[in-house]
PDB file of C-alpha atoms in Angstrom:
ATOM      1  CA  LEU H 123       5.204  11.442  -6.924  1.00 56.00           C
ATOM      2  CA  HIS H 124       4.305   9.440  -4.258  1.00 61.00           C
ATOM      3  CA  SER H 125       6.828   6.748  -4.223  1.00 60.00           C
ATOM      4  CA  SER H 126       9.604   7.829  -5.912  1.00 61.00           C
ATOM      5  CA  VAL H 127      10.405  11.149  -4.512  1.00 68.00           C
ATOM      6  CA  LYS H 128       8.476  10.787  -1.638  1.00 77.00           C
ATOM      7  CA  MET H 129       5.883  13.872  -1.685  1.00 85.00           C
ATOM      8  CA  VAL H 130       2.407  14.804  -1.360  1.00 89.00           C
ATOM      9  CA  HIS H 131       1.086  17.288  -4.212  1.00 93.00           C
ATOM     10  CA  GLY H 132      -1.550  18.803  -1.408  1.00 92.00           C
ATOM     11  CA  ASN H 133      -3.324  20.649  -4.228  1.00 94.00           C
ATOM     12  CA  VAL H 134      -4.460  18.092  -6.767  1.00 95.00           C
ATOM     13  CA  THR H 135      -7.338  20.243  -8.336  1.00 95.00           C
ATOM     14  CA  PRO H 136      -8.935  20.567 -12.077  1.00 95.00           C
ATOM     15  CA  GLU H 137      -6.676  23.732 -12.181  1.00 94.00           C
ATOM     16  CA  ASN H 138      -3.985  22.125 -11.675  1.00 94.00           C
ATOM     17  CA  ILE H 139      -3.928  18.994 -14.321  1.00 93.00           C
ATOM     18  CA  ILE H 140      -3.230  19.284 -17.950  1.00 93.00           C
ATOM     19  CA  LEU H 141      -3.516  16.918 -20.511  1.00 89.00           C
ATOM     20  CA  ASN H 142      -0.535  16.032 -22.923  1.00 90.00           C
ATOM     21  CA  LYS H 143      -0.727  15.595 -26.941  1.00 92.00           C
ATOM     22  CA  SER H 144      -1.177  11.648 -25.954  1.00 88.00           C
ATOM     23  CA  GLY H 145      -4.556  12.356 -23.603  1.00 82.00           C
ATOM     24  CA  ALA H 146      -2.515  11.571 -20.639  1.00 82.00           C
ATOM     25  CA  TRP H 147      -3.252  13.830 -17.341  1.00 80.00           C
ATOM     26  CA  LYS H 148      -0.394  15.617 -16.387  1.00 89.00           C
ATOM     27  CA  ILE H 149       0.185  17.263 -12.838  1.00 91.00           C
ATOM     28  CA  MET H 150       1.333  20.845 -12.284  1.00 92.00           C
ATOM     29  CA  GLY H 151       0.945  23.859  -9.600  1.00 88.00           C
ATOM     30  CA  PHE H 152       3.327  22.164  -6.823  1.00 86.00           C
ATOM     31  CA  ASP H 153       2.808  25.187  -4.703  1.00 87.00           C
ATOM     32  CA  PHE H 154       1.968  23.243  -1.744  1.00 90.00           C
ATOM     33  CA  CYS H 155       3.673  19.719  -2.250  1.00 86.00           C
ATOM     34  CA  VAL H 156       5.222  18.207   0.665  1.00 85.00           C
ATOM     35  CA  SER H 157       8.212  16.138   0.822  1.00 82.00           C
ATOM     36  CA  SER H 158       8.484  13.371   3.780  1.00 82.00           C
ATOM     37  CA  SER H 159      10.315  14.490   7.001  1.00 75.00           C
ATOM     38  CA  ASN H 160      11.340  11.027   7.732  1.00 70.00           C
ATOM     39  CA  PRO H 161      14.778   9.654   6.130  1.00 63.00           C
ATOM     40  CA  SER H 162      14.286   7.717   2.722  1.00 68.00           C
ATOM     41  CA  GLU H 163      14.746   4.121   3.846  1.00 66.00           C
ATOM     42  CA  GLN H 164      11.690   4.512   6.662  1.00 69.00           C
ATOM     43  CA  GLU H 165       7.535   4.909   5.814  1.00 74.00           C
ATOM     44  CA  PRO H 166       6.975   8.379   4.587  1.00 76.00           C
ATOM     45  CA  LYS H 167       5.795  11.456   7.122  1.00 80.00           C
ATOM     46  CA  PHE H 168       4.282  14.391   5.775  1.00 84.00           C
ATOM     47  CA  PRO H 169       4.114  17.332   7.857  1.00 82.00           C
ATOM     48  CA  CYS H 170       0.894  19.241   7.755  1.00 84.00           C
ATOM     49  CA  LYS H 171       0.555  22.566   7.932  1.00 85.00           C
ATOM     50  CA  GLU H 172      -2.905  23.826   9.709  1.00 86.00           C
ATOM     51  CA  TRP H 173      -5.629  25.693   7.901  1.00 85.00           C
ATOM     52  CA  ASP H 174      -5.639  29.537   8.738  1.00 89.00           C
ATOM     53  CA  PRO H 175      -8.756  31.261   7.491  1.00 86.00           C
ATOM     54  CA  ASN H 176      -7.133  34.308   8.065  1.00 88.00           C
ATOM     55  CA  LEU H 177      -4.495  33.933   5.322  1.00 90.00           C
ATOM     56  CA  PRO H 178      -5.566  34.986   1.216  1.00 90.00           C
ATOM     57  CA  SER H 179      -7.071  32.269  -1.021  1.00 86.00           C
ATOM     58  CA  LEU H 180      -4.488  32.280  -3.009  1.00 88.00           C
ATOM     59  CA  CYS H 181      -1.867  31.245   0.006  1.00 91.00           C
ATOM     60  CA  LEU H 182      -4.198  28.146   0.524  1.00 91.00           C
ATOM     61  CA  PRO H 183      -4.969  24.867  -1.461  1.00 93.00           C
ATOM     62  CA  ASN H 184      -8.456  24.685  -2.535  1.00 92.00           C
ATOM     63  CA  PRO H 185     -10.536  23.355   0.012  1.00 91.00           C
ATOM     64  CA  GLU H 186     -13.387  21.693  -2.223  1.00 92.00           C
ATOM     65  CA  TYR H 187     -10.805  19.229  -3.102  1.00 95.00           C
ATOM     66  CA  LEU H 188      -9.103  18.758   0.136  1.00 93.00           C
ATOM     67  CA  ALA H 189      -9.231  15.199   1.793  1.00 93.00           C
ATOM     68  CA  PRO H 190     -11.249  15.696   4.702  1.00 92.00           C
ATOM     69  CA  GLU H 191      -8.123  14.615   7.376  1.00 91.00           C
ATOM     70  CA  TYR H 192      -6.217  17.420   6.102  1.00 90.00           C
ATOM     71  CA  ILE H 193      -8.845  20.050   7.669  1.00 86.00           C
ATOM     72  CA  LEU H 194      -9.816  17.859  10.422  1.00 86.00           C
ATOM     73  CA  SER H 195      -7.033  16.184  12.018  1.00 86.00           C
ATOM     74  CA  VAL H 196      -4.100  18.445  10.616  1.00 86.00           C
ATOM     75  CA  SER H 197      -3.108  15.132   8.767  1.00 86.00           C
ATOM     76  CA  CYS H 198      -1.448  14.810   5.069  1.00 88.00           C
ATOM     77  CA  GLU H 199      -0.718  11.392   3.225  1.00 91.00           C
ATOM     78  CA  THR H 200      -0.285   9.985   0.488  1.00 92.00           C
ATOM     79  CA  ALA H 201      -4.349   9.035   0.130  1.00 95.00           C
ATOM     80  CA  SER H 202      -4.757  12.696   0.939  1.00 95.00           C
ATOM     81  CA  ASP H 203      -3.922  13.067  -2.813  1.00 95.00           C
ATOM     82  CA  MET H 204      -5.540  10.437  -4.117  1.00 96.00           C
ATOM     83  CA  TYR H 205      -8.979  11.502  -2.267  1.00 96.00           C
ATOM     84  CA  SER H 206      -8.191  14.813  -4.534  1.00 96.00           C
ATOM     85  CA  LEU H 207      -7.745  12.916  -7.436  1.00 96.00           C
ATOM     86  CA  GLY H 208     -11.509  11.715  -6.818  1.00 96.00           C
ATOM     87  CA  THR H 209     -12.824  14.873  -6.444  1.00 95.00           C
ATOM     88  CA  VAL H 210     -11.478  15.842  -9.559  1.00 96.00           C
ATOM     89  CA  MET H 211     -13.025  13.037 -10.884  1.00 94.00           C
ATOM     90  CA  TYR H 212     -15.869  13.539  -9.867  1.00 95.00           C
ATOM     91  CA  ALA H 213     -15.629  17.303 -10.970  1.00 95.00           C
ATOM     92  CA  VAL H 214     -15.096  16.080 -14.426  1.00 94.00           C
ATOM     93  CA  PHE H 215     -17.669  13.931 -15.106  1.00 94.00           C
ATOM     94  CA  ASN H 216     -20.181  16.284 -13.335  1.00 93.00           C
ATOM     95  CA  LYS H 217     -19.743  19.219 -15.490  1.00 92.00           C
ATOM     96  CA  GLY H 218     -17.060  20.946 -13.438  1.00 92.00           C
ATOM     97  CA  LYS H 219     -19.137  20.637  -9.952  1.00 92.00           C
ATOM     98  CA  PRO H 220     -17.305  19.638  -7.316  1.00 91.00           C
ATOM     99  CA  ILE H 221     -18.670  16.710  -4.689  1.00 91.00           C
ATOM    100  CA  PHE H 222     -18.999  19.438  -2.154  1.00 88.00           C
ATOM    101  CA  GLU H 223     -18.813  23.541  -2.150  1.00 84.00           C
ATOM    102  CA  VAL H 224     -17.179  24.251   0.898  1.00 84.00           C
ATOM    103  CA  ASN H 225     -18.189  27.390   3.184  1.00 75.00           C
ATOM    104  CA  LYS H 226     -14.273  29.014   3.650  1.00 74.00           C
ATOM    105  CA  GLN H 227     -15.723  30.918   6.607  1.00 74.00           C
ATOM    106  CA  ASP H 228     -17.137  27.573   8.869  1.00 81.00           C
ATOM    107  CA  ILE H 229     -14.463  25.624   7.318  1.00 84.00           C
ATOM    108  CA  TYR H 230     -14.616  22.810  10.100  1.00 85.00           C
ATOM    109  CA  LYS H 231     -18.154  22.554  10.357  1.00 85.00           C
ATOM    110  CA  SER H 232     -17.988  22.284   6.301  1.00 84.00           C
ATOM    111  CA  PHE H 233     -15.680  19.482   6.513  1.00 85.00           C
ATOM    112  CA  SER H 234     -17.554  18.015   9.589  1.00 85.00           C
ATOM    113  CA  ARG H 235     -20.938  17.378   7.567  1.00 85.00           C
ATOM    114  CA  GLN H 236     -18.911  16.584   4.161  1.00 83.00           C
ATOM    115  CA  LEU H 237     -17.045  13.214   6.343  1.00 83.00           C
ATOM    116  CA  ASP H 238     -20.851  12.478   7.509  1.00 85.00           C
ATOM    117  CA  GLN H 239     -22.131  12.598   3.948  1.00 85.00           C
ATOM    118  CA  LEU H 240     -19.395  10.704   2.671  1.00 85.00           C
ATOM    119  CA  SER H 241     -19.554   8.051   4.808  1.00 84.00           C
ATOM    120  CA  ARG H 242     -22.994   7.548   3.644  1.00 85.00           C
ATOM    121  CA  LEU H 243     -22.340   8.447   0.193  1.00 84.00           C
ATOM    122  CA  GLY H 244     -24.076   5.808  -2.422  1.00 80.00           C
ATOM    123  CA  SER H 245     -23.008   4.601  -5.935  1.00 77.00           C
ATOM    124  CA  SER H 246     -26.532   6.152  -6.892  1.00 79.00           C
ATOM    125  CA  SER H 247     -24.644   9.522  -6.137  1.00 84.00           C
ATOM    126  CA  LEU H 248     -21.703   8.790  -8.624  1.00 91.00           C
ATOM    127  CA  THR H 249     -24.123   7.966 -11.652  1.00 90.00           C
ATOM    128  CA  SER H 250     -22.606  10.435 -14.057  1.00 94.00           C
ATOM    129  CA  ILE H 251     -19.021   8.512 -13.810  1.00 94.00           C
ATOM    130  CA  PRO H 252     -18.405   5.937 -16.150  1.00 94.00           C
ATOM    131  CA  GLU H 253     -19.298   2.544 -14.780  1.00 92.00           C
ATOM    132  CA  GLU H 254     -15.917   1.283 -15.306  1.00 92.00           C
ATOM    133  CA  VAL H 255     -14.378   3.296 -12.816  1.00 92.00           C
ATOM    134  CA  ARG H 256     -17.479   4.144 -10.445  1.00 92.00           C
ATOM    135  CA  ASP H 257     -16.222   1.634  -7.633  1.00 91.00           C
ATOM    136  CA  HIS H 258     -12.720   3.363  -8.031  1.00 94.00           C
ATOM    137  CA  VAL H 259     -14.040   6.691  -7.193  1.00 94.00           C
ATOM    138  CA  LYS H 260     -16.066   5.692  -4.744  1.00 94.00           C
ATOM    139  CA  LEU H 261     -12.965   4.286  -2.980  1.00 94.00           C
ATOM    140  CA  LEU H 262     -11.362   7.282  -3.382  1.00 96.00           C
ATOM    141  CA  LEU H 263     -13.488   8.716  -1.592  1.00 95.00           C
ATOM    142  CA  ASN H 264     -13.456   7.022   1.537  1.00 94.00           C
ATOM    143  CA  VAL H 265     -13.108   8.805   4.559  1.00 92.00           C
ATOM    144  CA  THR H 266     -10.678   6.151   5.670  1.00 93.00           C
ATOM    145  CA  PRO H 267      -7.284   6.902   3.998  1.00 94.00           C
ATOM    146  CA  THR H 268      -6.374   3.234   4.264  1.00 94.00           C
ATOM    147  CA  VAL H 269      -9.112   2.206   2.331  1.00 95.00           C
ATOM    148  CA  ARG H 270      -8.448   4.268  -0.462  1.00 95.00           C
ATOM    149  CA  PRO H 271      -6.513   2.730  -3.620  1.00 95.00           C
ATOM    150  CA  ASP H 272      -3.061   4.320  -4.128  1.00 93.00           C
ATOM    151  CA  ALA H 273      -1.554   5.885  -7.471  1.00 90.00           C
ATOM    152  CA  ASP H 274       0.088   2.440  -8.605  1.00 91.00           C
ATOM    153  CA  GLN H 275      -3.310   0.614  -8.327  1.00 92.00           C
ATOM    154  CA  MET H 276      -5.142   3.589 -10.244  1.00 91.00           C
ATOM    155  CA  THR H 277      -2.950   3.354 -13.338  1.00 88.00           C
ATOM    156  CA  LYS H 278      -3.357  -0.380 -13.820  1.00 91.00           C
ATOM    157  CA  ILE H 279      -7.328   0.509 -14.278  1.00 90.00           C
ATOM    158  CA  PRO H 280      -8.112  -0.268 -18.110  1.00 88.00           C
ATOM    159  CA  PHE H 281     -10.188   2.874 -18.250  1.00 85.00           C
ATOM    160  CA  PHE H 282      -6.989   4.951 -18.458  1.00 78.00           C
ATOM    161  CA  ASP H 283      -5.453   2.872 -20.964  1.00 75.00           C
TER     162      ASP H 283
END
């Protein structure tokens, strides 16, 4: 998705992932998908819509799985999807509970607090995640998008074989 068609999903959540017969995760629900606005030979650039709290929930991506940069700086990139993958993995191993509850009425305050908590995130917060992927999930949840592993790097982790 990211490298072949230069798109960002924009709403990677547990509800948008299905398992096929062989147990592979497949992404669906491309309602908030964004294509690169740059020509194919240039570095992809993804336009991002500003969060509008006046829109109905169905017209917005799920904020509990959105990367902080989406809300706080109206920026989305492939690393934003990778952050979302980290939040999904956290939820999968925590009985479906997202890493952060988001107050949709005061989303900017919620995300500012979330950014602060993420910058201090320790391994003790991730003990329910299998040890062989714990460090990778911690990287996916990094506040700095450039630190997050990309999709290709994640496919090389033996845990996903």
